[in-house]
Short mmCIF file of C-alpha atoms and ligand atoms in Angstrom, two decimals:
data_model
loop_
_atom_site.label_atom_id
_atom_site.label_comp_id
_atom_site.label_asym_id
_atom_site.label_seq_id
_atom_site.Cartn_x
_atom_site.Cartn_y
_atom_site.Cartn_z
CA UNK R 281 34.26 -7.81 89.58
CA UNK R 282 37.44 -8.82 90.66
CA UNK R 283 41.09 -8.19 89.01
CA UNK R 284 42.37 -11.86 90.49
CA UNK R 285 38.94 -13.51 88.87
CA UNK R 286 40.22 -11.62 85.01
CA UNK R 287 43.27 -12.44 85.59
CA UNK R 288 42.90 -16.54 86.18
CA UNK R 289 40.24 -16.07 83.38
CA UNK R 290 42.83 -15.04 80.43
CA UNK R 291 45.55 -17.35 82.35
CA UNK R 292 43.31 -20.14 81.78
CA UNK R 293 42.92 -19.86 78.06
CA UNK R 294 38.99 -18.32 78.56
CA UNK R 295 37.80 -15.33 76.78
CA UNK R 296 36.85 -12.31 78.57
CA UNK R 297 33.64 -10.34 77.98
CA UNK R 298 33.67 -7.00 76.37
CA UNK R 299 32.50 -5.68 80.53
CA UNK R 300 35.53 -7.33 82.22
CA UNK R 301 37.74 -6.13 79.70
CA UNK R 302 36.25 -2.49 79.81
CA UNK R 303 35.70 -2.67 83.76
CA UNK R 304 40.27 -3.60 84.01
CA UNK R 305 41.07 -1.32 81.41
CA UNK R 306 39.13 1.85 83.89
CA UNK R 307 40.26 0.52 86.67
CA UNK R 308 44.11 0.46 85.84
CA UNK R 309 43.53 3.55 83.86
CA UNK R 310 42.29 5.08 87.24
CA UNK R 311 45.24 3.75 89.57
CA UNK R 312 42.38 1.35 91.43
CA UNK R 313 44.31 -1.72 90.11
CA UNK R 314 48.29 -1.66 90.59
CA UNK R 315 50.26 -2.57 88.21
CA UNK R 316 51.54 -5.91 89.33
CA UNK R 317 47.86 -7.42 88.50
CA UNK R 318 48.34 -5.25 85.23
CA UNK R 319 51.76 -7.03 84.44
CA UNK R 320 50.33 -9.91 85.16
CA UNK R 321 47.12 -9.88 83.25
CA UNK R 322 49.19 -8.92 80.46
CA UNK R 323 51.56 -11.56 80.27
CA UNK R 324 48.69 -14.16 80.68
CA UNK R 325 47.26 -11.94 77.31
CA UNK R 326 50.62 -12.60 76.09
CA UNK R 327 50.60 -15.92 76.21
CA UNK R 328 46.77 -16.95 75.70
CA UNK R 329 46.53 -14.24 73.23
CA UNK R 330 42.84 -12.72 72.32
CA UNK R 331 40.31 -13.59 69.96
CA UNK R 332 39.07 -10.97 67.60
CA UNK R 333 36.18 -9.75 69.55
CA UNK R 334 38.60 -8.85 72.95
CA UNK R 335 40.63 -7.27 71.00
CA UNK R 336 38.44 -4.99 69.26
CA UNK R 337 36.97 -4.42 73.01
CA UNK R 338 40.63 -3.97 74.10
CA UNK R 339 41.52 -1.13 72.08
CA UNK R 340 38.03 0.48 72.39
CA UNK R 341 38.47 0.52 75.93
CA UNK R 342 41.81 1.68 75.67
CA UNK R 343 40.53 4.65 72.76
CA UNK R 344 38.23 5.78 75.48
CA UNK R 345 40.47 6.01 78.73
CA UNK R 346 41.16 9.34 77.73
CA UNK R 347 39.92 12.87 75.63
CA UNK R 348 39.39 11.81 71.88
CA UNK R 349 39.79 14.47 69.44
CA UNK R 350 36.77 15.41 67.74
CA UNK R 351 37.52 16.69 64.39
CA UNK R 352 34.52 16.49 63.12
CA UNK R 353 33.82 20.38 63.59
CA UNK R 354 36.53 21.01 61.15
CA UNK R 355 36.75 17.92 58.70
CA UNK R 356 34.12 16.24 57.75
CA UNK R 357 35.45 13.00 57.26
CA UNK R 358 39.17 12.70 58.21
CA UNK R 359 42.22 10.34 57.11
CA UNK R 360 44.87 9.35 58.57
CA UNK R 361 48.05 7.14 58.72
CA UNK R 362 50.48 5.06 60.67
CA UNK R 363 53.25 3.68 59.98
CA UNK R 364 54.70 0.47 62.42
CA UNK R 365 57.96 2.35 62.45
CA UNK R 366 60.96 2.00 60.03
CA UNK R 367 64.55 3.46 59.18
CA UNK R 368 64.91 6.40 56.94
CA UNK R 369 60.66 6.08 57.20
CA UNK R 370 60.39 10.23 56.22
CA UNK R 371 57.01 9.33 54.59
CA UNK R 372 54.51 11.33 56.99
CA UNK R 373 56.74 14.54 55.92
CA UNK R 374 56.03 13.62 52.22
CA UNK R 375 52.18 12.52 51.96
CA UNK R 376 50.52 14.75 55.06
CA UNK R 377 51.36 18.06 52.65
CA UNK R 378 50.86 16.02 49.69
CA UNK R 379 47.31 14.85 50.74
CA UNK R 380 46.13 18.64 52.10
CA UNK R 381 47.53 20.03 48.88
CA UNK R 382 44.81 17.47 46.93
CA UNK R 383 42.26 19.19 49.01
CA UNK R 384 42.08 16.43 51.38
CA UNK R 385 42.90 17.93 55.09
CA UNK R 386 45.47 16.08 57.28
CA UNK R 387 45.26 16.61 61.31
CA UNK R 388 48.07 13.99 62.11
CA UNK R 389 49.27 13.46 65.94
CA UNK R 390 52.40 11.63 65.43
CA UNK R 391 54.89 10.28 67.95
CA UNK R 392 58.86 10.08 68.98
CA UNK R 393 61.69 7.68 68.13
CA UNK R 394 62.22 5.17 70.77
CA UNK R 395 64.61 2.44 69.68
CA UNK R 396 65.92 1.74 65.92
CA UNK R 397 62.95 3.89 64.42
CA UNK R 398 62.69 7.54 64.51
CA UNK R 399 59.46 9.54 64.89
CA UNK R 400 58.03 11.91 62.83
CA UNK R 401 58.34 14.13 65.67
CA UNK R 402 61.82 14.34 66.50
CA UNK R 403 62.79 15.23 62.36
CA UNK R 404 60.33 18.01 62.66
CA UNK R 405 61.98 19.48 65.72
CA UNK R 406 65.15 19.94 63.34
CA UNK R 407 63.08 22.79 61.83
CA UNK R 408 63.43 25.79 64.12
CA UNK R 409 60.97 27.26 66.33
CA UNK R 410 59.06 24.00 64.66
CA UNK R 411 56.22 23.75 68.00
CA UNK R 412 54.64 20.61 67.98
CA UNK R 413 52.72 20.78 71.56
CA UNK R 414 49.51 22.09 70.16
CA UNK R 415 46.72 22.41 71.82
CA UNK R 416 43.17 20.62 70.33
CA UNK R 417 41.61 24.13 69.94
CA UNK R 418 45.42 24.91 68.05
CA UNK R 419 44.56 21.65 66.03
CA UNK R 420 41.23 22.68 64.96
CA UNK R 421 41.97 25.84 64.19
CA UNK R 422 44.62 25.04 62.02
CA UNK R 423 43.59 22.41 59.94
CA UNK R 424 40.07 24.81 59.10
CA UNK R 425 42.55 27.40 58.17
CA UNK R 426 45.70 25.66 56.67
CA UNK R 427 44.36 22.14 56.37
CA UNK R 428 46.96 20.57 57.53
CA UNK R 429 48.36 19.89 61.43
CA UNK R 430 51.37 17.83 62.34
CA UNK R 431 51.86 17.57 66.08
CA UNK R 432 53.21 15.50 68.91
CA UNK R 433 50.36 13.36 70.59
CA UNK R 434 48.51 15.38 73.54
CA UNK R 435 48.98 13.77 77.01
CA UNK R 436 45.35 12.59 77.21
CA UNK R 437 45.39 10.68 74.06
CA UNK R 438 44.47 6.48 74.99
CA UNK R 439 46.58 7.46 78.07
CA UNK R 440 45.89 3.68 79.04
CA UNK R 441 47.67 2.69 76.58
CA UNK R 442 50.92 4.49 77.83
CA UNK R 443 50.68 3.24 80.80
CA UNK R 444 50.33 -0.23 79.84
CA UNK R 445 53.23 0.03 76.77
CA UNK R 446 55.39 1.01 79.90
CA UNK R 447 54.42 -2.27 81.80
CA UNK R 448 54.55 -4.04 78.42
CA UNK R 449 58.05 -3.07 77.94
CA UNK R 450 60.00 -4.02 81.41
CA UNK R 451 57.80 -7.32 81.17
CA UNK R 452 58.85 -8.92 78.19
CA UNK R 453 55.22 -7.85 76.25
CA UNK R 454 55.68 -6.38 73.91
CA UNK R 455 56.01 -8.19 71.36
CA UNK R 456 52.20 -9.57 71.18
CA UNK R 457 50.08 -9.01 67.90
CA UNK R 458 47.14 -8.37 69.59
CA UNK R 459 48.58 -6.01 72.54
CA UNK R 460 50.28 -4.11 69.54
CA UNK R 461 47.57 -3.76 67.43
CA UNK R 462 45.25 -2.49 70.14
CA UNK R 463 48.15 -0.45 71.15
CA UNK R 464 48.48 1.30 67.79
CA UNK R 465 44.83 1.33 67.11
CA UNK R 466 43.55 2.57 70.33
CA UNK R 467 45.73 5.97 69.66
CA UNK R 468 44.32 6.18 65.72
CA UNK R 469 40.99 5.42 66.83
CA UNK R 470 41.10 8.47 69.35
CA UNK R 471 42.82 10.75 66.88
CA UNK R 472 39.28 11.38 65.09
CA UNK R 473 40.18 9.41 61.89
CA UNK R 474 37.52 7.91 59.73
CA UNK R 475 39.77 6.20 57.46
CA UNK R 476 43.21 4.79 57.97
CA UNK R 477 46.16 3.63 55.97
CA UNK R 478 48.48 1.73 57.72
CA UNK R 479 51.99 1.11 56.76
CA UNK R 480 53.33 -2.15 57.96
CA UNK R 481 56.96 -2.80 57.74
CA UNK R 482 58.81 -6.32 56.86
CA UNK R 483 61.99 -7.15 56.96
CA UNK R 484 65.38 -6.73 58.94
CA UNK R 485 64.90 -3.03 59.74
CA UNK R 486 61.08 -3.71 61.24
CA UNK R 487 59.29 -5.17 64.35
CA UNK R 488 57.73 -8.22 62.38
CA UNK R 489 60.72 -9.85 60.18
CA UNK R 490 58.45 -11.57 58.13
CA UNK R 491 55.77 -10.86 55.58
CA UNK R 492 53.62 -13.86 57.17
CA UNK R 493 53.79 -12.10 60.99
CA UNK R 494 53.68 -8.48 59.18
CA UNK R 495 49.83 -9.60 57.47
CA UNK R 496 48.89 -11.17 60.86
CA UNK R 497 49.10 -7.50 62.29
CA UNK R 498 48.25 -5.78 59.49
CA UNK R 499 44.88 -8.36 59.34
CA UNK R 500 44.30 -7.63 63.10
CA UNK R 501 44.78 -4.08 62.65
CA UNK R 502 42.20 -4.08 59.38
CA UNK R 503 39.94 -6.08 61.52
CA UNK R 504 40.02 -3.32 64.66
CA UNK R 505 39.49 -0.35 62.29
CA UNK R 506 36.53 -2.21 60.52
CA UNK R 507 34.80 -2.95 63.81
CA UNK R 508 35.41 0.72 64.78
CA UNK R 509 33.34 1.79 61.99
CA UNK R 510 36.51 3.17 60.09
CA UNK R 511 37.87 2.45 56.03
CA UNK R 512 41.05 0.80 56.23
CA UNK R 513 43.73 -0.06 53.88
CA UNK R 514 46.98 -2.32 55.16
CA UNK R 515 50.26 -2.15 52.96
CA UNK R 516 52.71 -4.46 53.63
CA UNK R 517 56.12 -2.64 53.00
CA UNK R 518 59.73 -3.40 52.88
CA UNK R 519 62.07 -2.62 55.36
CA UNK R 520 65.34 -4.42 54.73
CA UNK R 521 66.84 -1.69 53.94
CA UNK R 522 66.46 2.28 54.97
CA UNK R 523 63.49 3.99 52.77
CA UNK R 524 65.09 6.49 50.73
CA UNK R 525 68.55 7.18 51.11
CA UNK R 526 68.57 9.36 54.50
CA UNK R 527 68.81 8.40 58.01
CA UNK R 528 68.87 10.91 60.48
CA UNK R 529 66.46 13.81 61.67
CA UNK R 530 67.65 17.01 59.88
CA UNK R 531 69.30 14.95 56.90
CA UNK R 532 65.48 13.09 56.70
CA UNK R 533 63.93 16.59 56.52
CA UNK R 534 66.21 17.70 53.66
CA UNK R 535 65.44 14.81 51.83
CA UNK R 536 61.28 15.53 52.37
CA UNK R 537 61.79 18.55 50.76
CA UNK R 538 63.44 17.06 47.81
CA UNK R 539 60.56 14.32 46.84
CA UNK R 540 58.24 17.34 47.44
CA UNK R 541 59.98 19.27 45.02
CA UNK R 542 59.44 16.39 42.81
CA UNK R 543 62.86 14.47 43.44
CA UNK R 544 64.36 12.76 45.62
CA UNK R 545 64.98 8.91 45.43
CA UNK R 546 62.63 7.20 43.53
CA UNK R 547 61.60 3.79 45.89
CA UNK R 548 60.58 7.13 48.44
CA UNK R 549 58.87 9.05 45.89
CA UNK R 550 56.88 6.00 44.90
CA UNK R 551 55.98 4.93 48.41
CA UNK R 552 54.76 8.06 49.32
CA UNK R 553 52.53 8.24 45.89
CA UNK R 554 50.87 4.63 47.05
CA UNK R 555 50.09 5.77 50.70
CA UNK R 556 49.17 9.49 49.60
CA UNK R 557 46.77 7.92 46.96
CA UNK R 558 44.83 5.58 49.14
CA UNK R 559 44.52 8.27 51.84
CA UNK R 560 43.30 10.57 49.26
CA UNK R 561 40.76 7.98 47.80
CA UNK R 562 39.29 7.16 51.10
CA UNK R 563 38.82 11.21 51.85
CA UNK R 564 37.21 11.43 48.83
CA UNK R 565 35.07 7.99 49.19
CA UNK R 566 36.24 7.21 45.69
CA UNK R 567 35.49 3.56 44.53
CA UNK R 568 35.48 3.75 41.35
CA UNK R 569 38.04 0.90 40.14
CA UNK R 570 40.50 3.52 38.80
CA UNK R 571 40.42 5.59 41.49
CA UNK R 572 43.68 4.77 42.88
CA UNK R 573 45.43 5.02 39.68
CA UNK R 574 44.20 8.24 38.59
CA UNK R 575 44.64 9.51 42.14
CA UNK R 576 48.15 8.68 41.96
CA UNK R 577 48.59 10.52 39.08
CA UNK R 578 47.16 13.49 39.92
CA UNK R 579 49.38 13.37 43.31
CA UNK R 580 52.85 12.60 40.89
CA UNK R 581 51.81 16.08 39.48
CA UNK R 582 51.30 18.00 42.81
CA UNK R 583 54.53 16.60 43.50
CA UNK R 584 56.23 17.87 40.04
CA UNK R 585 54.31 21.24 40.10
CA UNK R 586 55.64 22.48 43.81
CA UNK R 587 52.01 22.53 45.17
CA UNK R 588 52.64 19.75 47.63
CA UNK R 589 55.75 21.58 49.06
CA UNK R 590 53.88 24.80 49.16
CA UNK R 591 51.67 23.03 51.77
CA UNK R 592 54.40 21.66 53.64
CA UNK R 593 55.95 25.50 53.97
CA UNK R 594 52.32 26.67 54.70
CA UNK R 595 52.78 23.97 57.57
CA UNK R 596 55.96 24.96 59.27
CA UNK R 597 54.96 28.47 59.04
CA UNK R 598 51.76 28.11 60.56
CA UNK R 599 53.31 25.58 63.46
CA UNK R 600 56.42 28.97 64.16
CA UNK R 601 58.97 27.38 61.85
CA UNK R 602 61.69 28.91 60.36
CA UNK R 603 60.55 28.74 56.37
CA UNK R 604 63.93 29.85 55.38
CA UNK R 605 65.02 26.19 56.24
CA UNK R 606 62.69 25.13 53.93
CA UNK R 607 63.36 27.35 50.76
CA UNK R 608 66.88 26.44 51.84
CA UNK R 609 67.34 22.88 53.35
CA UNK R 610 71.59 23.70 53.69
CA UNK R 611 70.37 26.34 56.65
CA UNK R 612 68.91 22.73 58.74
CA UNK R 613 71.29 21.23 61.12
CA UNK R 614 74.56 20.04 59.54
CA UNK R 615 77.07 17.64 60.93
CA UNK R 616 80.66 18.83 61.05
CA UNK R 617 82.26 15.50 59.75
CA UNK R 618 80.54 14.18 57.06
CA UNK R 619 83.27 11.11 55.33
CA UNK R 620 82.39 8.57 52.85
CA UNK R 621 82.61 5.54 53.57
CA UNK R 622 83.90 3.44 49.94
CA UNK R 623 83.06 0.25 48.60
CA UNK R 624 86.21 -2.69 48.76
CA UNK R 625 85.02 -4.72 45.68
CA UNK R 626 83.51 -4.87 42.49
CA UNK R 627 79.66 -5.93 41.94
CA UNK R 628 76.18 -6.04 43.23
CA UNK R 629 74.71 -4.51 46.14
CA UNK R 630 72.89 -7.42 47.72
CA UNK R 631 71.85 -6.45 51.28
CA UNK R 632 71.84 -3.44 52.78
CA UNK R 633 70.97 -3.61 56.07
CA UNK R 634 68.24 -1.50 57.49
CA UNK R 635 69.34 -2.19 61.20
CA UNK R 636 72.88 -2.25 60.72
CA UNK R 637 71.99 1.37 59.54
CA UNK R 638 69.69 2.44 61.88
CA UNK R 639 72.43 0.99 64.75
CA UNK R 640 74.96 3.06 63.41
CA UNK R 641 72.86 6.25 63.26
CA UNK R 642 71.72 5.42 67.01
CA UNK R 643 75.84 5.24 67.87
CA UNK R 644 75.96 9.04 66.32
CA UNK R 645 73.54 9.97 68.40
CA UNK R 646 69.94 10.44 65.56
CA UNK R 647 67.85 8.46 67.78
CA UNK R 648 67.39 7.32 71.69
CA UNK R 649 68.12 4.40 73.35
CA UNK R 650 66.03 5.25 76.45
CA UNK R 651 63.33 7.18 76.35
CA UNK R 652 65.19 10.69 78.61
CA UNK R 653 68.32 10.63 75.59
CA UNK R 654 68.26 13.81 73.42
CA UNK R 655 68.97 13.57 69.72
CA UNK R 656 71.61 15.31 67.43
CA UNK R 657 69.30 16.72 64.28
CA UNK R 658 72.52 16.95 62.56
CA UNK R 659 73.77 13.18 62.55
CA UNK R 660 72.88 10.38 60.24
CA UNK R 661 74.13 8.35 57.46
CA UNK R 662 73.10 8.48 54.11
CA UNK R 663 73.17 5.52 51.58
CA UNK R 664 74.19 5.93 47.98
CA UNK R 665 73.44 2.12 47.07
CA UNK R 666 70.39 0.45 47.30
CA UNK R 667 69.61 -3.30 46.41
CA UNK R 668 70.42 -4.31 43.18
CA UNK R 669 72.92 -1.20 42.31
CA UNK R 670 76.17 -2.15 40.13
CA UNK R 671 78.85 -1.45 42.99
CA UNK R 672 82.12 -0.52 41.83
CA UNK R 673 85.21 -0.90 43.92
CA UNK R 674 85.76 2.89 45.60
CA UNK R 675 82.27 3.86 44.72
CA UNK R 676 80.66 5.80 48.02
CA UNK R 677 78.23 3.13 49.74
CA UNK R 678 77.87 5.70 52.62
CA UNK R 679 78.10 9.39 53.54
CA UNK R 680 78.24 9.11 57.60
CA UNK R 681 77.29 12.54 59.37
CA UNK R 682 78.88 13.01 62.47
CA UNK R 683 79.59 15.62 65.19
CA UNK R 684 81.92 13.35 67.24
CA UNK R 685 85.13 11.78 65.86
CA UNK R 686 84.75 8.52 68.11
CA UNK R 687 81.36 8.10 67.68
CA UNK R 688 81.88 8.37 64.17
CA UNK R 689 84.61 5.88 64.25
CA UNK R 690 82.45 3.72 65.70
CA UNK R 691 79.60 4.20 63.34
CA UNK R 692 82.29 3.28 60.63
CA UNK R 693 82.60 -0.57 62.08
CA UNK R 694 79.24 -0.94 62.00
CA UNK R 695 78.47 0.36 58.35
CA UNK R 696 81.25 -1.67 57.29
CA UNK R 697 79.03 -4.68 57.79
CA UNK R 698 75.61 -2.96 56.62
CA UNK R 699 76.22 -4.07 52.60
CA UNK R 700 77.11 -7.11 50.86
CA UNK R 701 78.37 -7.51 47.54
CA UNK R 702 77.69 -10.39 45.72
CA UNK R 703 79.51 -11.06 41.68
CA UNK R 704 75.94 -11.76 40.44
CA UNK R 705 73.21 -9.24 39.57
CA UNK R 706 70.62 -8.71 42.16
CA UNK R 707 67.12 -8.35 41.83
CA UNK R 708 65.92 -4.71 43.32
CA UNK R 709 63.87 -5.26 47.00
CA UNK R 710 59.98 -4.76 46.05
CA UNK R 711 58.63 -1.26 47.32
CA UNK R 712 55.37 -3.72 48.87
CA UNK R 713 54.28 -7.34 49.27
CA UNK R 714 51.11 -7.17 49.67
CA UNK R 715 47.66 -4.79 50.30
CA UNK R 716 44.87 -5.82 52.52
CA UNK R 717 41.60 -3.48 51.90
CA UNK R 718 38.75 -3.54 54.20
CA UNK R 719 35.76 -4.57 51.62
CA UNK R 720 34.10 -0.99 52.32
CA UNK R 721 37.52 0.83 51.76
N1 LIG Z 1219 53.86 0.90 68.53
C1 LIG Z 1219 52.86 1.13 69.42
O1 LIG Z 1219 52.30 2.21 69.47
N2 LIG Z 1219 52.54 0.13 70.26
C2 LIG Z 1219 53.13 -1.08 70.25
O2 LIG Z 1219 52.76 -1.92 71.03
C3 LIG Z 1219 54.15 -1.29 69.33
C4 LIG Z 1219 54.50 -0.29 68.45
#
């Protein structure tokens, strides 16, 4: 085979066969084929696109460039989630103990911020001595004896796909449903899960704006995990505005705790009820038709009884984290400014913009513009009005956390066009639009 012959193939509009797509995928994956005929394969995918049965072959291909994790020694049938990547999006925190604590065990490789989003990652490292480079003999060990793991991803994980997200991204290809669905599925598929909830964010704050684009992916996604042999469930979630009320690494982790002891804001506590109870129903293989609901239930109460955040301090202990944090979220990170920022006018809360927040929490320095930036665990904003809230003139609309006075200042600007107000009542933002269930899920 030939990388020139591929190439023209895709360019021309033809579909590839499962052994040209497997044969480029080993061969860029090995160095034999250079990146230039990578780039330009992949902006002939972009615009040609792929039909089902590529892409399924696509993020096989791209599952098996590297080690998978086999965690089939030490759960017998494993779940897993992923969410596309939102702001204040502190869910993973919530459901992974949540799920364990049900008896279900959670080995989750999650990823960093890049961008608008923050990773899971990053707002665990605001936990001290909180190691998430573990080894797959440190995985398997600990979810047998703690049943839970949440870790960075290991370096041999779809390593393909890093190497093509890198081309993707100073090529203008990213944004292609079927490169980021194989993309996303290739890692989930080599993280050992046999059943997968995926959270797919709409709206200002997300990659896909719209609910239409968001089911496309979610559909492709379904489709992947399906063909892969795995139970999958799609939500399709808002992300207009932040999830929860925290944005920000250390100020994210505080707020964890909270919903795990039962509190916290209630669109957060809810959304992490709905993911935690389909994850929980596919570890179980539960179809019976109430099987969600009674799941849910049954999670609200590990929630309310302090069992799920017993798991999640059973976690950071077992990882080298400093518990104390946990037992007493004011020992995390704290910003040394923290100033309100106050509503001008009198009435509704009618947008409040999930990038507009997430920009001003990059300008404080929560997240990372290029990949090399560190992050302040301390910075962040928090929002005290969500869509729909009765806004009174000098009511709060944001706390802004800040260790720098300019950057703070400039944070301010940006808030200051986050929210509208609008005279007339607002209808509250839905928590989700829409689930898509794989017919064996
Ligand atoms: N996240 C991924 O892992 N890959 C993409 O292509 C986009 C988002």
């Amino acid at each position: 085979m030939r990388a020139t012959d591929i190439i023209e193939k895709k360019r021309d509009g033809l579909e590839l066969s499962t052994e040209e797509i497997r044969w480029f995928i080993e061969g860029f994956t090995k160095g034999e084929i250079p990146d230039y005929q990578a780039a330009a394969w992949l902006m002939a995918v972009f615009l040609r696109g792929m039909s089902k049965r590529e892409t399924l072959d696509l993020t096989l291909a791209m599952a098996e460039s590297g080690e998978q994790l086999d965690l089939s020694e030490a759960i017998e049938y494993a779940v897993d989630k992923h969410s596309t990547g939102g702001v204040g999006d502190k869910v993973t925190l919530v459901v992974a103990p949540l799920v364990a604590a049900a008896g279900v065990p959670v080995a989750k490789m999650s990823g960093r911020g890049l961008g608008f989003s923050g990773g899971t990652i990053d707002k665990l490292e605001s936990i001290a001595g909180y190691r998430v480079a573990l080894s797959e003999d440190e995985i398997i060990r600990q979810v047998r004896e703690h049943g839970i793991v949440l870790c960075g991803q290991t370096r041999t994980l779809a390593p393909a796909d890093g190497a093509l997200y890198a081309l993707r991204d100073v090529t203008g290809t990213v944004p292609s449903l079927p490169l980021i669905a194989s993309s996303i599925m290739s890692k989930k598929l080599a993280s050992g899960a046999k059943a997968i909830v995926l959270d797919v964010k709409v709206g200002a704050g997300a990659f896909m704006k719209t609910v239409e684009k968001a089911r496309a992916l979610a559909q492709i996604m379904v489709d992947i995990g399906v063909g892969a042999g795995r139970a999958m469930v799609a939500l399709l979630s808002d992300m207009n505005q932040p999830l929860g009320c925290a944005v920000g690494n250390a100020l994210e982790v505080r707020e964890a705790i909270e919903a795990l002891r039962g509190g916290g804001p209630a669109d957060l506590r809810e959304h992490c009820l709905t993911v935690a109870a389909h994850m929980v129903r596919l570890g179980r293989r539960d179809t019976r038709p109430d099987a969600f609901q009674r799941t849910r239930d049954e999670l609200a109460s590990l929630l309310d009884s302090g069992a799920a955040l017993a798991k999640f301090r059973e976690l950071v202990q077992a990882q080298g984290g400093d518990v104390r944090q946990v037992d007493e979220p004011k020992r995390l990170p704290q910003a040394r400014y923290q100033e309100p920022l106050y509503a001008e006018e009198n009435g509704y809360a009618a947008e409040v913009n999930a990038l507009k927040v997430a920009q001003a929490t990059l300008e404080l320095g929560a997240g990372r513009a290029r990949k090399t930036d560190t992050i302040d665990p301390a910075v962040g904003v928090v929002v005290h009005k969500k869509v729909g809230d009765r806004v009174a003139k000098g009511d709060p609309l944001f706390t802004v956390h800040a260790n720098d006075a300019e950057r703070l200042a400039r944070a301010r600007v940006i808030l200051a066009e986050a929210v509208t107000v609008s005279a007339e009542p607002q209808a509250p933002l839905p928590a989700f639009y829409d689930t898509i269930m794989a017919a064996s899920a």
